[in-house]
């Protein structure tokens, strides 16, 4: 995760507003530094870092809003919207590998069951009780006793990937709209930074 | 989501240092107001509210870092970060379980065992978080973290927690 940049020139014995302006100017810049990178959906780290930058900016706008005469709520809502979409994208980016690891674990559990079956057949060759063997295999396949869990995990992975694609498309639309509508300039005007 | 407590005496023309004291103390007390409900574990919204408050507190501590001497302040920030992280782990699992429960109905029968298996797995992990949360809050108490934080803030901002006495908006 990208660390926030140090802000120079903050004087705690001055009023809130001039200090808030200095800090916010840097945090706005931090959001916009990802502008190029987030045009590629594969840049998972940059999308995550942009979410963190949006989160920092949003909280600071909330904290410092008391010092500004302009109503910052519409700006805060907009930054939050961006942060939320990026957060949902991040959830998908985290969940898919987690589900894949779970799937690998289920497959290993099945393989262990099969190995056990083969081992027991080899040891007791000549006097195999077929029904008991099948029951044991079924037990080894599903220790939870609820049947094959893999289709559900595959379905969930497919769903999360679809959601990720849709969320990314939404994010890109939103980000392009904000740039078209000169959101940064509006924000800077409201904070008296322009 | 739980509403942020109003910050007593915070004025638009406040000094940065004064605002730092008022906001940090208010957010600290706000966060700790959810402690008992979180430890009871009967309503996941209590933990959620505490997590949200802890993030507000962290954000305030980051915003006002220039009002305090760096090293001792960073030690306090690290402790608050640990609270946020521990609560976050539990909250993430609560949300994951809720999401799986809601997605379950929209998938076909063949998918149900897999979703149930995941819900079981995350429930086990979530249960394992409870003693971690309890241990953290016990340590905070044993180490007198709250009084130390409030004394530190008072020393560097002049804002005394007992005089500020922040409360939720509805007075509850």
CSV table of C-alpha atoms in Angstrom, one decimal:
chain,number,residue,atom,x,y,z
A,1,UNK,CA,0.0,0.0,0.0
A,2,UNK,CA,1.3,3.4,-0.9
A,3,UNK,CA,2.2,5.6,2.1
A,4,UNK,CA,0.8,9.1,2.2
A,5,UNK,CA,3.3,11.8,1.3
A,6,UNK,CA,4.6,14.1,4.0
A,7,UNK,CA,3.1,17.5,3.9
A,8,UNK,CA,5.5,20.4,4.5
A,9,UNK,CA,4.7,23.7,6.1
A,10,UNK,CA,1.9,22.6,8.5
A,11,UNK,CA,1.9,24.9,11.5
A,12,UNK,CA,-0.3,23.5,14.3
A,13,UNK,CA,-0.5,26.9,16.0
A,14,UNK,CA,-2.1,28.5,12.9
A,15,UNK,CA,-5.8,28.1,12.2
A,16,UNK,CA,-7.3,24.9,10.8
A,17,UNK,CA,-8.1,26.2,7.4
A,18,UNK,CA,-4.7,27.1,6.0
A,19,UNK,CA,-3.2,23.9,7.3
A,20,UNK,CA,-6.2,21.9,5.9
A,21,UNK,CA,-5.6,23.5,2.5
A,22,UNK,CA,-2.0,22.4,2.4
A,23,UNK,CA,-2.8,18.8,3.5
A,24,UNK,CA,-5.8,18.5,1.1
A,25,UNK,CA,-3.8,19.8,-1.9
A,26,UNK,CA,-1.3,16.9,-1.4
A,27,UNK,CA,-4.0,14.3,-0.9
A,28,UNK,CA,-5.9,15.3,-4.0
A,29,UNK,CA,-2.7,15.0,-6.0
A,30,UNK,CA,-2.2,11.5,-4.6
A,31,UNK,CA,-5.6,10.4,-6.0
A,32,UNK,CA,-4.8,11.8,-9.4
A,33,UNK,CA,-1.3,10.3,-9.6
A,34,UNK,CA,-3.0,7.0,-10.5
A,35,UNK,CA,-4.9,8.5,-13.5
A,36,UNK,CA,-2.8,6.7,-16.1
A,37,UNK,CA,-2.3,3.4,-14.4
A,38,UNK,CA,-6.0,2.7,-13.6
A,39,UNK,CA,-6.8,2.8,-17.3
A,40,UNK,CA,-5.6,-0.8,-17.4
A,41,UNK,CA,-7.9,-3.3,-15.5
A,42,UNK,CA,-4.9,-5.6,-14.8
A,43,UNK,CA,-3.3,-3.0,-12.6
A,44,UNK,CA,-4.7,-4.4,-9.4
A,45,UNK,CA,-2.2,-2.8,-7.1
A,46,UNK,CA,-2.7,0.7,-8.5
A,47,UNK,CA,-6.5,0.3,-8.3
A,48,UNK,CA,-6.1,-0.7,-4.7
A,49,UNK,CA,-3.8,2.2,-4.0
A,50,UNK,CA,-6.1,4.7,-5.6
A,51,UNK,CA,-8.9,3.4,-3.3
A,52,UNK,CA,-6.7,4.1,-0.3
A,53,UNK,CA,-5.9,7.6,-1.6
A,54,UNK,CA,-9.6,8.2,-2.1
A,55,UNK,CA,-10.3,7.0,1.4
A,56,UNK,CA,-7.7,9.3,2.9
A,57,UNK,CA,-9.0,12.3,0.9
A,58,UNK,CA,-12.6,11.6,1.9
A,59,UNK,CA,-11.9,11.3,5.6
A,60,UNK,CA,-9.8,14.5,5.5
A,61,UNK,CA,-12.6,16.3,3.7
A,62,UNK,CA,-15.0,15.2,6.4
A,63,UNK,CA,-12.6,16.2,9.2
A,64,UNK,CA,-11.7,19.6,7.8
A,65,UNK,CA,-15.1,20.5,6.3
A,66,UNK,CA,-15.9,22.7,9.4
A,67,UNK,CA,-13.2,25.1,8.3
A,68,UNK,CA,-14.7,25.8,4.9
A,69,UNK,CA,-17.7,28.0,4.0
A,70,UNK,CA,-18.4,26.0,0.9
A,71,UNK,CA,-20.6,22.9,1.4
A,72,UNK,CA,-18.2,20.0,0.8
A,73,UNK,CA,-20.8,17.3,1.1
A,74,UNK,CA,-21.3,16.9,-2.7
A,75,UNK,CA,-17.6,16.5,-3.1
A,76,UNK,CA,-17.3,14.1,-0.2
A,77,UNK,CA,-20.2,12.0,-1.7
A,78,UNK,CA,-18.4,11.9,-5.1
A,79,UNK,CA,-15.1,10.8,-3.6
A,80,UNK,CA,-16.9,8.2,-1.5
A,81,UNK,CA,-18.7,6.8,-4.6
A,82,UNK,CA,-15.3,6.4,-6.3
A,83,UNK,CA,-13.9,4.8,-3.1
A,84,UNK,CA,-16.8,2.4,-2.9
A,85,UNK,CA,-16.5,1.1,-6.5
A,86,UNK,CA,-12.8,0.7,-6.1
A,87,UNK,CA,-13.5,-1.1,-2.8
A,88,UNK,CA,-15.9,-3.6,-4.5
A,89,UNK,CA,-13.3,-4.2,-7.2
A,90,UNK,CA,-10.7,-4.9,-4.5
A,91,UNK,CA,-13.1,-7.3,-2.8
A,92,UNK,CA,-13.3,-9.3,-6.1
A,93,UNK,CA,-9.5,-9.1,-6.5
A,94,UNK,CA,-9.0,-10.6,-3.0
A,95,UNK,CA,-11.8,-13.2,-3.2
A,96,UNK,CA,-11.0,-14.9,-6.5
A,97,UNK,CA,-7.5,-16.1,-5.4
A,98,UNK,CA,-9.0,-17.0,-2.0
A,99,UNK,CA,-11.6,-19.2,-3.7
A,100,UNK,CA,-9.0,-20.7,-5.9
A,101,UNK,CA,-7.0,-21.7,-2.9
A,102,UNK,CA,-10.1,-23.2,-1.3
A,103,UNK,CA,-10.7,-25.1,-4.6
A,104,UNK,CA,-7.2,-26.5,-4.5
A,105,UNK,CA,-7.8,-27.6,-1.0
A,106,UNK,CA,-11.0,-29.4,-2.0
A,107,UNK,CA,-9.2,-31.1,-4.8
A,108,UNK,CA,-6.4,-32.2,-2.5
A,109,UNK,CA,-8.9,-33.6,-0.1
A,110,UNK,CA,-10.4,-35.7,-3.0
A,111,UNK,CA,-7.0,-36.9,-4.1
A,112,UNK,CA,-6.2,-37.9,-0.5
A,113,UNK,CA,-9.4,-40.0,-0.5
A,114,UNK,CA,-8.5,-41.7,-3.7
A,115,UNK,CA,-5.0,-42.5,-2.5
A,116,UNK,CA,-6.4,-44.0,0.6
A,117,UNK,CA,-8.8,-46.1,-1.4
A,118,UNK,CA,-6.0,-47.4,-3.7
A,119,UNK,CA,-3.8,-48.1,-0.6
A,120,UNK,CA,-6.5,-50.1,1.2
A,121,UNK,CA,-7.3,-52.2,-2.0
A,122,UNK,CA,-3.6,-53.0,-2.4
A,123,UNK,CA,-3.3,-54.1,1.3
A,124,UNK,CA,-6.5,-56.2,1.4
A,125,UNK,CA,-6.3,-57.7,-2.2
A,126,UNK,CA,-8.4,-60.8,-2.6
A,127,UNK,CA,-11.1,-60.1,-0.1
A,128,UNK,CA,-12.6,-56.7,-1.2
A,129,UNK,CA,-16.1,-55.7,0.1
A,130,UNK,CA,-17.1,-53.5,-2.9
A,131,UNK,CA,-20.0,-51.7,-1.1
A,132,UNK,CA,-17.8,-50.9,1.9
A,133,UNK,CA,-15.1,-49.6,-0.4
A,134,UNK,CA,-17.5,-47.3,-2.2
A,135,UNK,CA,-18.9,-46.0,1.1
A,136,UNK,CA,-15.4,-45.3,2.4
A,137,UNK,CA,-14.5,-43.5,-0.8
A,138,UNK,CA,-17.6,-41.3,-0.6
A,139,UNK,CA,-16.7,-40.5,3.0
A,140,UNK,CA,-13.2,-39.6,2.0
A,141,UNK,CA,-14.4,-37.4,-0.8
A,142,UNK,CA,-16.7,-35.4,1.4
A,143,UNK,CA,-15.8,-35.3,5.0
A,144,UNK,CA,-18.6,-32.8,5.5
A,145,UNK,CA,-21.1,-35.3,4.1
A,146,UNK,CA,-22.8,-32.7,1.9
A,147,UNK,CA,-21.6,-33.8,-1.6
A,148,UNK,CA,-19.2,-32.3,-4.1
A,149,UNK,CA,-18.4,-28.7,-3.1
A,150,UNK,CA,-16.4,-27.8,-6.1
A,151,UNK,CA,-19.2,-26.7,-8.5
A,152,UNK,CA,-20.4,-24.1,-6.1
A,153,UNK,CA,-16.9,-22.7,-5.7
A,154,UNK,CA,-16.4,-22.7,-9.5
A,155,UNK,CA,-19.8,-20.9,-9.8
A,156,UNK,CA,-18.7,-18.3,-7.3
A,157,UNK,CA,-15.4,-17.7,-9.0
A,158,UNK,CA,-17.2,-17.1,-12.3
A,159,UNK,CA,-19.6,-14.8,-10.7
A,160,UNK,CA,-16.9,-12.7,-9.0
A,161,UNK,CA,-15.0,-12.4,-12.2
A,162,UNK,CA,-18.1,-11.2,-14.0
A,163,UNK,CA,-18.8,-8.7,-11.2
A,164,UNK,CA,-15.2,-7.5,-11.4
A,165,UNK,CA,-15.5,-6.8,-15.1
A,166,UNK,CA,-18.8,-4.9,-14.6
A,167,UNK,CA,-17.4,-2.9,-11.7
A,168,UNK,CA,-14.3,-2.0,-13.5
A,169,UNK,CA,-16.4,-0.7,-16.5
A,170,UNK,CA,-18.5,1.3,-14.1
A,171,UNK,CA,-15.4,2.8,-12.4
A,172,UNK,CA,-13.8,3.8,-15.8
A,173,UNK,CA,-17.1,5.5,-16.9
A,174,UNK,CA,-17.2,7.3,-13.6
A,175,UNK,CA,-13.6,8.4,-13.6
A,176,UNK,CA,-13.8,9.6,-17.2
A,177,UNK,CA,-17.0,11.5,-16.4
A,178,UNK,CA,-15.3,13.2,-13.5
A,179,UNK,CA,-12.4,14.2,-15.7
A,180,UNK,CA,-14.7,15.5,-18.4
A,181,UNK,CA,-16.6,17.5,-15.8
A,182,UNK,CA,-13.4,18.9,-14.3
A,183,UNK,CA,-14.1,17.5,-10.9
A,184,UNK,CA,-10.5,18.2,-9.7
A,185,UNK,CA,-10.8,21.9,-10.6
A,186,UNK,CA,-14.2,22.1,-8.8
A,187,UNK,CA,-12.8,20.5,-5.7
A,188,UNK,CA,-9.8,22.9,-5.7
A,189,UNK,CA,-12.1,25.9,-6.2
A,190,UNK,CA,-14.2,24.8,-3.2
A,191,UNK,CA,-11.1,24.4,-1.1
A,192,UNK,CA,-9.7,27.7,-2.3
A,193,UNK,CA,-6.7,26.0,-3.8
A,194,UNK,CA,-7.1,27.1,-7.4
B,1,UNK,CA,-23.9,3.1,9.7
B,2,UNK,CA,-23.5,4.7,13.1
B,3,UNK,CA,-23.4,8.5,12.9
B,4,UNK,CA,-20.2,10.3,14.0
B,5,UNK,CA,-20.5,12.1,17.3
B,6,UNK,CA,-20.5,15.9,17.1
B,7,UNK,CA,-17.3,17.4,18.2
B,8,UNK,CA,-17.9,19.8,21.2
B,9,UNK,CA,-16.7,23.3,20.7
B,10,UNK,CA,-15.2,22.8,17.3
B,11,UNK,CA,-15.3,26.2,15.5
B,12,UNK,CA,-14.5,27.1,11.8
B,13,UNK,CA,-11.7,29.4,13.0
B,14,UNK,CA,-10.2,26.9,15.4
B,15,UNK,CA,-6.5,26.5,15.7
B,16,UNK,CA,-5.2,23.3,14.2
B,17,UNK,CA,-3.9,22.1,17.5
B,18,UNK,CA,-7.2,22.8,19.3
B,19,UNK,CA,-9.2,21.0,16.6
B,20,UNK,CA,-6.8,18.1,16.8
B,21,UNK,CA,-7.5,17.6,20.5
B,22,UNK,CA,-11.2,18.0,20.3
B,23,UNK,CA,-11.6,15.6,17.3
B,24,UNK,CA,-9.3,12.9,18.5
B,25,UNK,CA,-10.8,12.8,22.0
B,26,UNK,CA,-14.3,12.7,20.6
B,27,UNK,CA,-13.5,9.9,18.1
B,28,UNK,CA,-11.7,7.9,20.8
B,29,UNK,CA,-14.7,8.1,23.2
B,30,UNK,CA,-17.1,7.4,20.3
B,31,UNK,CA,-15.1,4.2,19.4
B,32,UNK,CA,-14.9,2.9,23.0
B,33,UNK,CA,-18.7,3.4,23.5
B,34,UNK,CA,-19.1,0.3,21.3
B,35,UNK,CA,-16.7,-1.8,23.3
B,36,UNK,CA,-19.1,-3.7,25.5
B,37,UNK,CA,-21.5,-4.4,22.6
B,38,UNK,CA,-18.6,-5.7,20.5
B,39,UNK,CA,-17.4,-8.0,23.3
B,40,UNK,CA,-20.9,-9.3,23.9
B,41,UNK,CA,-20.9,-10.4,20.3
B,42,UNK,CA,-24.7,-10.6,20.1
B,43,UNK,CA,-25.2,-8.0,17.3
B,44,UNK,CA,-22.7,-7.8,14.5
B,45,UNK,CA,-23.7,-4.1,14.0
B,46,UNK,CA,-22.0,-3.2,17.3
B,47,UNK,CA,-18.6,-4.4,15.9
B,48,UNK,CA,-19.4,-2.7,12.6
B,49,UNK,CA,-20.0,0.6,14.4
B,50,UNK,CA,-16.9,0.2,16.4
B,51,UNK,CA,-14.9,-0.5,13.3
B,52,UNK,CA,-16.3,2.6,11.5
B,53,UNK,CA,-15.5,4.7,14.6
B,54,UNK,CA,-11.9,3.3,14.8
B,55,UNK,CA,-11.4,4.3,11.2
B,56,UNK,CA,-12.6,7.8,11.9
B,57,UNK,CA,-10.2,7.9,14.8
B,58,UNK,CA,-7.3,6.7,12.7
B,59,UNK,CA,-8.1,9.2,10.0
B,60,UNK,CA,-8.1,12.0,12.6
B,61,UNK,CA,-4.8,10.9,14.1
B,62,UNK,CA,-3.3,10.8,10.6
B,63,UNK,CA,-4.7,14.3,9.7
B,64,UNK,CA,-3.3,15.9,12.9
B,65,UNK,CA,0.1,14.2,13.2
B,66,UNK,CA,1.8,17.6,12.9
B,67,UNK,CA,0.3,18.7,16.1
B,68,UNK,CA,2.3,16.2,18.2
B,69,UNK,CA,5.8,15.0,18.8
B,70,UNK,CA,6.4,12.3,16.2
B,71,UNK,CA,7.8,9.3,18.1
B,72,UNK,CA,5.4,9.0,21.0
B,73,UNK,CA,2.5,9.9,18.8
B,74,UNK,CA,3.4,7.1,16.3
B,75,UNK,CA,3.3,4.6,19.2
B,76,UNK,CA,-0.3,5.7,19.9
B,77,UNK,CA,-1.2,5.6,16.3
B,78,UNK,CA,0.2,2.0,16.0
B,79,UNK,CA,-2.0,0.9,18.9
B,80,UNK,CA,-5.1,2.4,17.2
B,81,UNK,CA,-4.2,0.8,13.9
B,82,UNK,CA,-4.0,-2.6,15.7
B,83,UNK,CA,-7.6,-2.0,17.0
B,84,UNK,CA,-8.8,-1.1,13.5
B,85,UNK,CA,-7.0,-4.1,12.0
B,86,UNK,CA,-8.4,-6.7,14.5
B,87,UNK,CA,-11.9,-5.3,14.2
B,88,UNK,CA,-11.5,-5.3,10.4
B,89,UNK,CA,-10.6,-9.0,10.2
B,90,UNK,CA,-13.7,-9.9,12.1
B,91,UNK,CA,-15.9,-7.5,10.1
B,92,UNK,CA,-14.6,-8.8,6.8
B,93,UNK,CA,-15.6,-12.3,7.8
B,94,UNK,CA,-19.1,-11.1,8.9
B,95,UNK,CA,-19.6,-9.4,5.6
B,96,UNK,CA,-18.3,-12.4,3.6
B,97,UNK,CA,-20.7,-14.8,5.4
B,98,UNK,CA,-23.6,-12.4,4.8
B,99,UNK,CA,-22.7,-12.1,1.1
B,100,UNK,CA,-22.5,-15.9,0.8
B,101,UNK,CA,-25.8,-16.3,2.4
B,102,UNK,CA,-27.4,-13.8,0.1
B,103,UNK,CA,-25.8,-15.3,-3.1
B,104,UNK,CA,-26.7,-18.8,-2.1
B,105,UNK,CA,-30.3,-18.5,-3.3
B,106,UNK,CA,-29.4,-17.3,-6.7
B,107,UNK,CA,-27.2,-20.3,-7.6
B,108,UNK,CA,-28.5,-23.7,-8.8
B,109,UNK,CA,-28.7,-26.8,-6.6
B,110,UNK,CA,-25.3,-28.2,-7.6
B,111,UNK,CA,-23.7,-25.1,-6.2
B,112,UNK,CA,-25.3,-25.3,-2.8
B,113,UNK,CA,-22.8,-27.7,-1.1
B,114,UNK,CA,-19.9,-25.5,-2.1
B,115,UNK,CA,-21.5,-22.3,-0.7
B,116,UNK,CA,-22.4,-24.1,2.5
B,117,UNK,CA,-18.8,-25.4,2.8
B,118,UNK,CA,-17.5,-21.9,2.5
B,119,UNK,CA,-20.0,-20.5,5.0
B,120,UNK,CA,-18.9,-23.2,7.5
B,121,UNK,CA,-15.3,-22.4,6.9
B,122,UNK,CA,-15.7,-18.7,7.4
B,123,UNK,CA,-17.9,-19.2,10.5
B,124,UNK,CA,-15.1,-21.2,12.1
B,125,UNK,CA,-12.6,-18.5,11.2
B,126,UNK,CA,-15.0,-15.8,12.6
B,127,UNK,CA,-15.4,-17.6,15.9
B,128,UNK,CA,-11.6,-17.7,16.2
B,129,UNK,CA,-11.6,-13.9,16.0
B,130,UNK,CA,-13.6,-13.5,19.3
B,131,UNK,CA,-10.8,-14.4,21.7
B,132,UNK,CA,-8.4,-12.2,19.7
B,133,UNK,CA,-10.7,-9.2,20.1
B,134,UNK,CA,-11.2,-9.9,23.8
B,135,UNK,CA,-7.4,-10.2,24.4
B,136,UNK,CA,-6.8,-6.9,22.6
B,137,UNK,CA,-9.3,-5.0,24.7
B,138,UNK,CA,-8.0,-6.6,27.9
B,139,UNK,CA,-4.5,-5.5,27.0
B,140,UNK,CA,-5.7,-1.9,26.2
B,141,UNK,CA,-7.2,-1.9,29.7
B,142,UNK,CA,-4.2,-3.4,31.5
B,143,UNK,CA,-1.9,-1.0,29.8
B,144,UNK,CA,-4.1,2.0,30.6
B,145,UNK,CA,-4.1,3.0,26.9
B,146,UNK,CA,-7.2,5.2,27.2
B,147,UNK,CA,-5.9,7.4,30.1
B,148,UNK,CA,-2.5,7.6,28.5
B,149,UNK,CA,-3.9,8.7,25.1
B,150,UNK,CA,-6.1,11.3,26.8
B,151,UNK,CA,-3.3,12.6,28.9
B,152,UNK,CA,-1.0,12.9,25.9
B,153,UNK,CA,-3.7,14.8,23.9
B,154,UNK,CA,-4.3,17.1,26.9
B,155,UNK,CA,-0.6,17.8,27.3
B,156,UNK,CA,-0.1,18.8,23.6
B,157,UNK,CA,-3.4,20.5,22.8
B,158,UNK,CA,-4.8,21.7,26.1
B,159,UNK,CA,-8.0,19.7,25.5
B,160,UNK,CA,-9.0,17.8,28.6
B,161,UNK,CA,-11.3,14.8,27.9
B,162,UNK,CA,-13.3,15.0,31.1
B,163,UNK,CA,-14.1,18.7,30.3
B,164,UNK,CA,-14.8,18.1,26.7
B,165,UNK,CA,-17.1,15.2,27.6
B,166,UNK,CA,-18.3,14.3,24.0
B,167,UNK,CA,-21.6,12.5,23.6
B,168,UNK,CA,-23.6,11.1,20.7
B,169,UNK,CA,-25.9,13.5,18.8
B,170,UNK,CA,-29.1,12.2,20.4
B,171,UNK,CA,-27.5,12.5,23.8
B,172,UNK,CA,-27.8,8.7,24.4
